[in-house]
C-alpha positions as a printed NumPy array, in Angstrom:
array([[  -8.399, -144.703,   92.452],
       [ -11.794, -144.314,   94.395],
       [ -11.221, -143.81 ,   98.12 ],
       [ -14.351, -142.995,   98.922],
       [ -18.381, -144.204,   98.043],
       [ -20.916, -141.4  ,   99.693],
       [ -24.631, -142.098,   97.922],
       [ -28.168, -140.236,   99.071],
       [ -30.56 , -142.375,  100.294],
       [ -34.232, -141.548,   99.529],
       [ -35.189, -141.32 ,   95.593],
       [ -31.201, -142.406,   94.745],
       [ -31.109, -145.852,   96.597],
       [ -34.72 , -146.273,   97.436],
       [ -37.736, -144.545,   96.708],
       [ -39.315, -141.95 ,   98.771],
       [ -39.716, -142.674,  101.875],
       [ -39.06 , -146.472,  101.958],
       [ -36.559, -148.823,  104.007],
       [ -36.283, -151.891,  101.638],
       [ -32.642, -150.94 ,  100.561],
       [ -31.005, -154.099,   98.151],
       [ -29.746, -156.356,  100.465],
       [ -26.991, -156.767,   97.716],
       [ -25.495, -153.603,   98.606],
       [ -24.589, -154.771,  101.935],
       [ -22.564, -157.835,  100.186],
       [ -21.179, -154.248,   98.274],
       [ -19.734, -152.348,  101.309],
       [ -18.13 , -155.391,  102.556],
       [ -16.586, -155.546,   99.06 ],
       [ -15.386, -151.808,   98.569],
       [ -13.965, -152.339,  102.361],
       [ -11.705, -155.185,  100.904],
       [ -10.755, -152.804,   98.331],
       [  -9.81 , -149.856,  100.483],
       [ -12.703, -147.912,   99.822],
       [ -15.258, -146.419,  102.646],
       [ -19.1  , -146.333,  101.572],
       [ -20.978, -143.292,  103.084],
       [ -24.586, -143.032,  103.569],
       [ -25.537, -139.099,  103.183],
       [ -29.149, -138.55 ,  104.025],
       [ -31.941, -135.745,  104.929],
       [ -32.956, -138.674,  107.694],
       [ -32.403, -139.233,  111.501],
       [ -29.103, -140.876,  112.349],
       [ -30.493, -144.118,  113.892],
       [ -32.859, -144.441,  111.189],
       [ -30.05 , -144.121,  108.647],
       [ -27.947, -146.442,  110.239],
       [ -30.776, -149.346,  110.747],
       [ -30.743, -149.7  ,  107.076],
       [ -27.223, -150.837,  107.239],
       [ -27.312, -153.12 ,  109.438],
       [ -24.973, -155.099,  109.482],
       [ -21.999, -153.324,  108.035],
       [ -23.01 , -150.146,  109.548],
       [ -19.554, -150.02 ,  111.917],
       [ -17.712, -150.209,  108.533],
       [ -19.447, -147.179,  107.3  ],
       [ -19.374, -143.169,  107.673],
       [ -23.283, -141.501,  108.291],
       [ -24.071, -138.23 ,  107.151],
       [ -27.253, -137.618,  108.833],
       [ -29.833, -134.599,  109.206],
       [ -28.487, -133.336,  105.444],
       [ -24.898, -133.004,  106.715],
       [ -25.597, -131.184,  110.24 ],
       [ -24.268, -134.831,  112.237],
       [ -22.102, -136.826,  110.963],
       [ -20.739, -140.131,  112.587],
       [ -17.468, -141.84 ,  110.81 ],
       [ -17.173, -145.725,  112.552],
       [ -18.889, -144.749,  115.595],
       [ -16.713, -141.614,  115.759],
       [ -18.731, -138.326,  115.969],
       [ -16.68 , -136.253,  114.136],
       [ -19.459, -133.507,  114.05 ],
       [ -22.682, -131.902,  114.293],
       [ -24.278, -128.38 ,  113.719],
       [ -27.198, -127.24 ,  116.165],
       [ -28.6  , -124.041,  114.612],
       [ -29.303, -120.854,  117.174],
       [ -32.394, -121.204,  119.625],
       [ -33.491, -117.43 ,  118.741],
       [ -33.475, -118.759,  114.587],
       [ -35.37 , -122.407,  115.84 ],
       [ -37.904, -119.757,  117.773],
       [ -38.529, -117.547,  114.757],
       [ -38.326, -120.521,  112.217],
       [ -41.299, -122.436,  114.367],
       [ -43.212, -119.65 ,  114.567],
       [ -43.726, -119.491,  111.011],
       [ -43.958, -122.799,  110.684],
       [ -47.396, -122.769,  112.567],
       [ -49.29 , -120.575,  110.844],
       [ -48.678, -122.572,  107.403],
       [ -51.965, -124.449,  106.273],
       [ -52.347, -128.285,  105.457],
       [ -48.397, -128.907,  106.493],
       [ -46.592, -130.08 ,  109.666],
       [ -43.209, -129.958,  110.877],
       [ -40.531, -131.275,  113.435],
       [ -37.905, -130.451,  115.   ],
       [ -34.749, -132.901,  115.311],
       [ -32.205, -133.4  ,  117.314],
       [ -29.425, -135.835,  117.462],
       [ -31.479, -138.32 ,  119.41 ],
       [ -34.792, -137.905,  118.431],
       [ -37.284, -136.2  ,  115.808],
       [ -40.135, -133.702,  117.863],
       [ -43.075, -133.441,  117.169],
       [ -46.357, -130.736,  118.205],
       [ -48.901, -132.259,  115.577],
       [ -51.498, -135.446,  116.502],
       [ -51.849, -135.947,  113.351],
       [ -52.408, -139.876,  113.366],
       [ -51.215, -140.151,  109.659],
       [ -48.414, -137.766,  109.865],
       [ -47.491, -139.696,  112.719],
       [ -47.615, -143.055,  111.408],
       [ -45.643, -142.328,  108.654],
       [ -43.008, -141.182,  110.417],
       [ -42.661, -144.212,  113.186],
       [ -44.2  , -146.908,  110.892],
       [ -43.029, -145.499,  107.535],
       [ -39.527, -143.767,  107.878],
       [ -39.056, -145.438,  111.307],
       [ -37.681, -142.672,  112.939],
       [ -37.308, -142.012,  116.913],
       [ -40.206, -139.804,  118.017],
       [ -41.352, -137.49 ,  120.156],
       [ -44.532, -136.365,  120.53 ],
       [ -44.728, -133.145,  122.849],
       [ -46.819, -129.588,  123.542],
       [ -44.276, -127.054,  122.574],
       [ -40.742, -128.225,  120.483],
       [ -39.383, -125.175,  121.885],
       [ -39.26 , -126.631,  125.404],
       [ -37.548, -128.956,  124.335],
       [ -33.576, -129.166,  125.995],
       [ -31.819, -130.833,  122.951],
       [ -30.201, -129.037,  120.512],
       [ -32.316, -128.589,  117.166],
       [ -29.805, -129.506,  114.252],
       [ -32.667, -129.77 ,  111.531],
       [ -36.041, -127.84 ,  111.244],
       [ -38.458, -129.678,  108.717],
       [ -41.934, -128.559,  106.707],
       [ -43.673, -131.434,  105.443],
       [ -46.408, -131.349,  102.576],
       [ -47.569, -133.943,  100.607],
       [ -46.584, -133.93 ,   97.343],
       [ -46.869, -130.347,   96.702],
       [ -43.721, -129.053,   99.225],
       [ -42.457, -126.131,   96.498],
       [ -45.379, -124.186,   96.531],
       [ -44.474, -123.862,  100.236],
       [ -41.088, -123.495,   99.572],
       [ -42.083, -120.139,   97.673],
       [ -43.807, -119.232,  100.506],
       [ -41.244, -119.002,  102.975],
       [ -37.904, -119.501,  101.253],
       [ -37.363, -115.777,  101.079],
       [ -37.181, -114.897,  104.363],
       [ -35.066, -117.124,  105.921],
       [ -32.301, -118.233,  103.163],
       [ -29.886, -115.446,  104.533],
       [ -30.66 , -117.3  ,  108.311],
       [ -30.714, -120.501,  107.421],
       [ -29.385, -123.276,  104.625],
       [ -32.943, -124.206,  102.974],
       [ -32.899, -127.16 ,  100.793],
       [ -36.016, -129.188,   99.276],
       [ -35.591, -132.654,   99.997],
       [ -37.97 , -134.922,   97.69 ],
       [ -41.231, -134.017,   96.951],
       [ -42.553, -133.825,  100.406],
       [ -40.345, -132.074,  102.781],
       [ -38.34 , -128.849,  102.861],
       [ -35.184, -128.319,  105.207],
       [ -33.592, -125.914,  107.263],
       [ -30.296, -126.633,  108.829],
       [ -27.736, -123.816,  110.053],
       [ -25.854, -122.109,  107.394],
       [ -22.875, -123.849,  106.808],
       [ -24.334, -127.235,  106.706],
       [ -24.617, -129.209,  103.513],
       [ -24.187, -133.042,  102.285],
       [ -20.874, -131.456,  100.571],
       [ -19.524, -129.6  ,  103.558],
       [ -19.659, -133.177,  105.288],
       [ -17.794, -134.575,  102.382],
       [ -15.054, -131.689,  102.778],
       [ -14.821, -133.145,  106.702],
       [ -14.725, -136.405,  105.94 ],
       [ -11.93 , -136.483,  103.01 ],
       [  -9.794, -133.971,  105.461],
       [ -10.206, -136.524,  108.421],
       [  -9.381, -139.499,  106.338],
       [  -6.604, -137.805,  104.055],
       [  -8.954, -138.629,  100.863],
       [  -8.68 , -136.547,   97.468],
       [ -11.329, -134.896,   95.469],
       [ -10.705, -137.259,   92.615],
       [ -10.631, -140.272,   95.107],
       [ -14.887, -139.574,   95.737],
       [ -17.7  , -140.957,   94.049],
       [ -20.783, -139.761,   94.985],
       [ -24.822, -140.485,   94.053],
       [ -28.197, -138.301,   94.532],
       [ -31.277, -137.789,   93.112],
       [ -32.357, -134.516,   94.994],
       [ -30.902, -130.563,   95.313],
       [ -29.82 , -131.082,   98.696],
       [ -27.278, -133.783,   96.618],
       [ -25.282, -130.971,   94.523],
       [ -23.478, -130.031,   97.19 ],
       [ -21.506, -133.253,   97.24 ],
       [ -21.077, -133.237,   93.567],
       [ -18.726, -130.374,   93.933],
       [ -16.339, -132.662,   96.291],
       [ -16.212, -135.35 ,   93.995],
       [ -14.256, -136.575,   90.751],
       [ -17.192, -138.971,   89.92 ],
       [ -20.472, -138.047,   90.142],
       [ -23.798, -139.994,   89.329],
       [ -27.023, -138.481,   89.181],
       [ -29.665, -141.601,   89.495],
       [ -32.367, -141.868,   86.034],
       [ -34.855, -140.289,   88.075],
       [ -33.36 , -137.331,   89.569],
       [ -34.564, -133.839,   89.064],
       [ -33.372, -132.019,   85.707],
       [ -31.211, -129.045,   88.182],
       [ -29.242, -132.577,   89.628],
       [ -28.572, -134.518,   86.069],
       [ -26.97 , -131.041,   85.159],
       [ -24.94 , -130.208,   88.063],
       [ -23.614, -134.345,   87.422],
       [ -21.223, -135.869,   85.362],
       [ -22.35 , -139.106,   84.769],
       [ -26.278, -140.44 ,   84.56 ],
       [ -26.751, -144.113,   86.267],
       [ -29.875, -145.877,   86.279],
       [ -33.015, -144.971,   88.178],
       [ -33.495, -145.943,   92.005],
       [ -35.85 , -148.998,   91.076],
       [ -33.688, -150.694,   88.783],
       [ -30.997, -150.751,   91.473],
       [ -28.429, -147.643,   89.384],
       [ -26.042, -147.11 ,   92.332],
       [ -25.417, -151.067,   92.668],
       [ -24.802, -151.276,   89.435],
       [ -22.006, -148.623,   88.674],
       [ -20.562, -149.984,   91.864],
       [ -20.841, -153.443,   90.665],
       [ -19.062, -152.302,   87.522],
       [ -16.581, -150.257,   89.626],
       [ -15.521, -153.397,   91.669],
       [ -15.179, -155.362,   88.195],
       [ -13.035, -152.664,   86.472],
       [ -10.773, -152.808,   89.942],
       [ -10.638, -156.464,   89.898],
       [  -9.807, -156.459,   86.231],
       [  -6.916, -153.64 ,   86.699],
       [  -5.523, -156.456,   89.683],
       [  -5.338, -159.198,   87.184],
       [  -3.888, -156.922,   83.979],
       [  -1.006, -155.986,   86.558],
       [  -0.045, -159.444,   88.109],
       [  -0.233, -160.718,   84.576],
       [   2.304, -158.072,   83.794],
       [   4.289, -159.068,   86.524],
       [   4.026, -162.518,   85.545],
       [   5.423, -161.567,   82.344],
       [   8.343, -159.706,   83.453]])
């Protein structure tokens, strides 16, 4: 029996960048709490911005922000990664002398930023509503840097060639739609969160369901019995899945969890009839 729901959140349950998540689904959490089950929202986003979308079943659910570096179970932080100050110095460095992108630097309470960019900047208030920062030098800043992010419209790989190489022996490096590329400490990953989470609440491999769209997703698929890559999801994620739902704009993750709920609710009835019978 699923225990556990954990889904991605841009390209899998909305497209990039967007915050108009189904309203349905929050109907859906309430539902899988009924039945036992806890729904986890595992994103590349900030916490707070995560967690807005929820609202308001968000104190039912477990967030897995910042691509697995803080995670928050029922208003419980049960933990977060900050990667080394000398690797955030070295890492930003770098990051400056790339052309036509911009990056930030975030914490657990808020994303930094160095660029003035009045686009760049928009989008990320008015667009992925985050909690910024605008400031001379990230490196002054006295929060702990969990995430490191390059941002390039629609054309982040060729970056990701760029400077992949000499920092995926430092860092965990993961593309994260077709805009942004992360870097988070080593250990950190969507499926190392899982691990934590099913340890903490006593839940089984083959009790998880999980959804993504993305690479930074695989991880998770490796901690769960069902996995669903959404009809839109890169060819390396359908792979690595074992089932294929529907894409992000026809709704796929409400529907197999729609379907889930049914086949539970169906199971219910088959058994009290059995009872019934006896």
């Amino acid at each position: 029996m699923i225990r556990l729901v954990a889904t991605d959140i841009d390209g899998t349950l909305v497209e990039e960048g967007k915050n108009n998540i189904n309203t349905e689904l929050h109907d859906i959490v309430c539902e899988l709490k009924k039945k036992g089950i806890v729904f986890a929202a595992a994103s590349g986003r900030q916490y707070f911005n995560v967690r807005r979308l929820f609202e308001p079943v968000d104190h039912d659910m477990i967030f897995i922000a910042e691509n697995g570096a803080y995670v928050v179970c029922r208003d419980v932080e049960i933990d977060v990664v900050a990667i080394e100050r000398e690797l955030v110095a070295g890492l930003v460095e770098d990051m400056r002398k790339l052309e036509n992108c911009r990056f930030v630097a975030c914490a657990k309470d808020a994303l930094y930023v160095e660029s003035k960019d009045e686009e760049f900047i928009d989008l990320l208030v008015n667009g992925y509503k985050y909690i910024v920062e605008i400031v001379d030098d990230v490196l002054t800043v006295e929060s702990s840097i969990i995430k490191l992010s390059i941002f390039k419209k629609d054309d982040i790989d060729s970056i990701a060639e760029e400077i992949s190489p000499k920092w995926n022996d430092k860092l965990k490096v993961v593309v994260s739609g077709q805009d942004w590329m992360d870097f988070m400490e080593l250990s950190v990953d969507k499926g190392a969160a899982i691990e934590k989470i099913q340890r903490t609440l006593g839940i089984a491999i083959e009790e998880t369901m999980v959804f993504g769209d993305n690479l930074n997703d695989i991880g998770m698929f490796a901690r769960a019995g069902e996995s669903f890559a959404v009809g839109n999801a890169r060819p390396e994620v359908k792979a690595a899945a074992k089932h294929i739902a529907d894409t992000n704009v026809n709704h796929g993750v409400l529907k197999v969890l729609k379907a889930l709920l049914e086949k539970m609710e169906q199971i219910k009835e088959e058994s009290e009839g059995h009872k019934n019978d006896v």
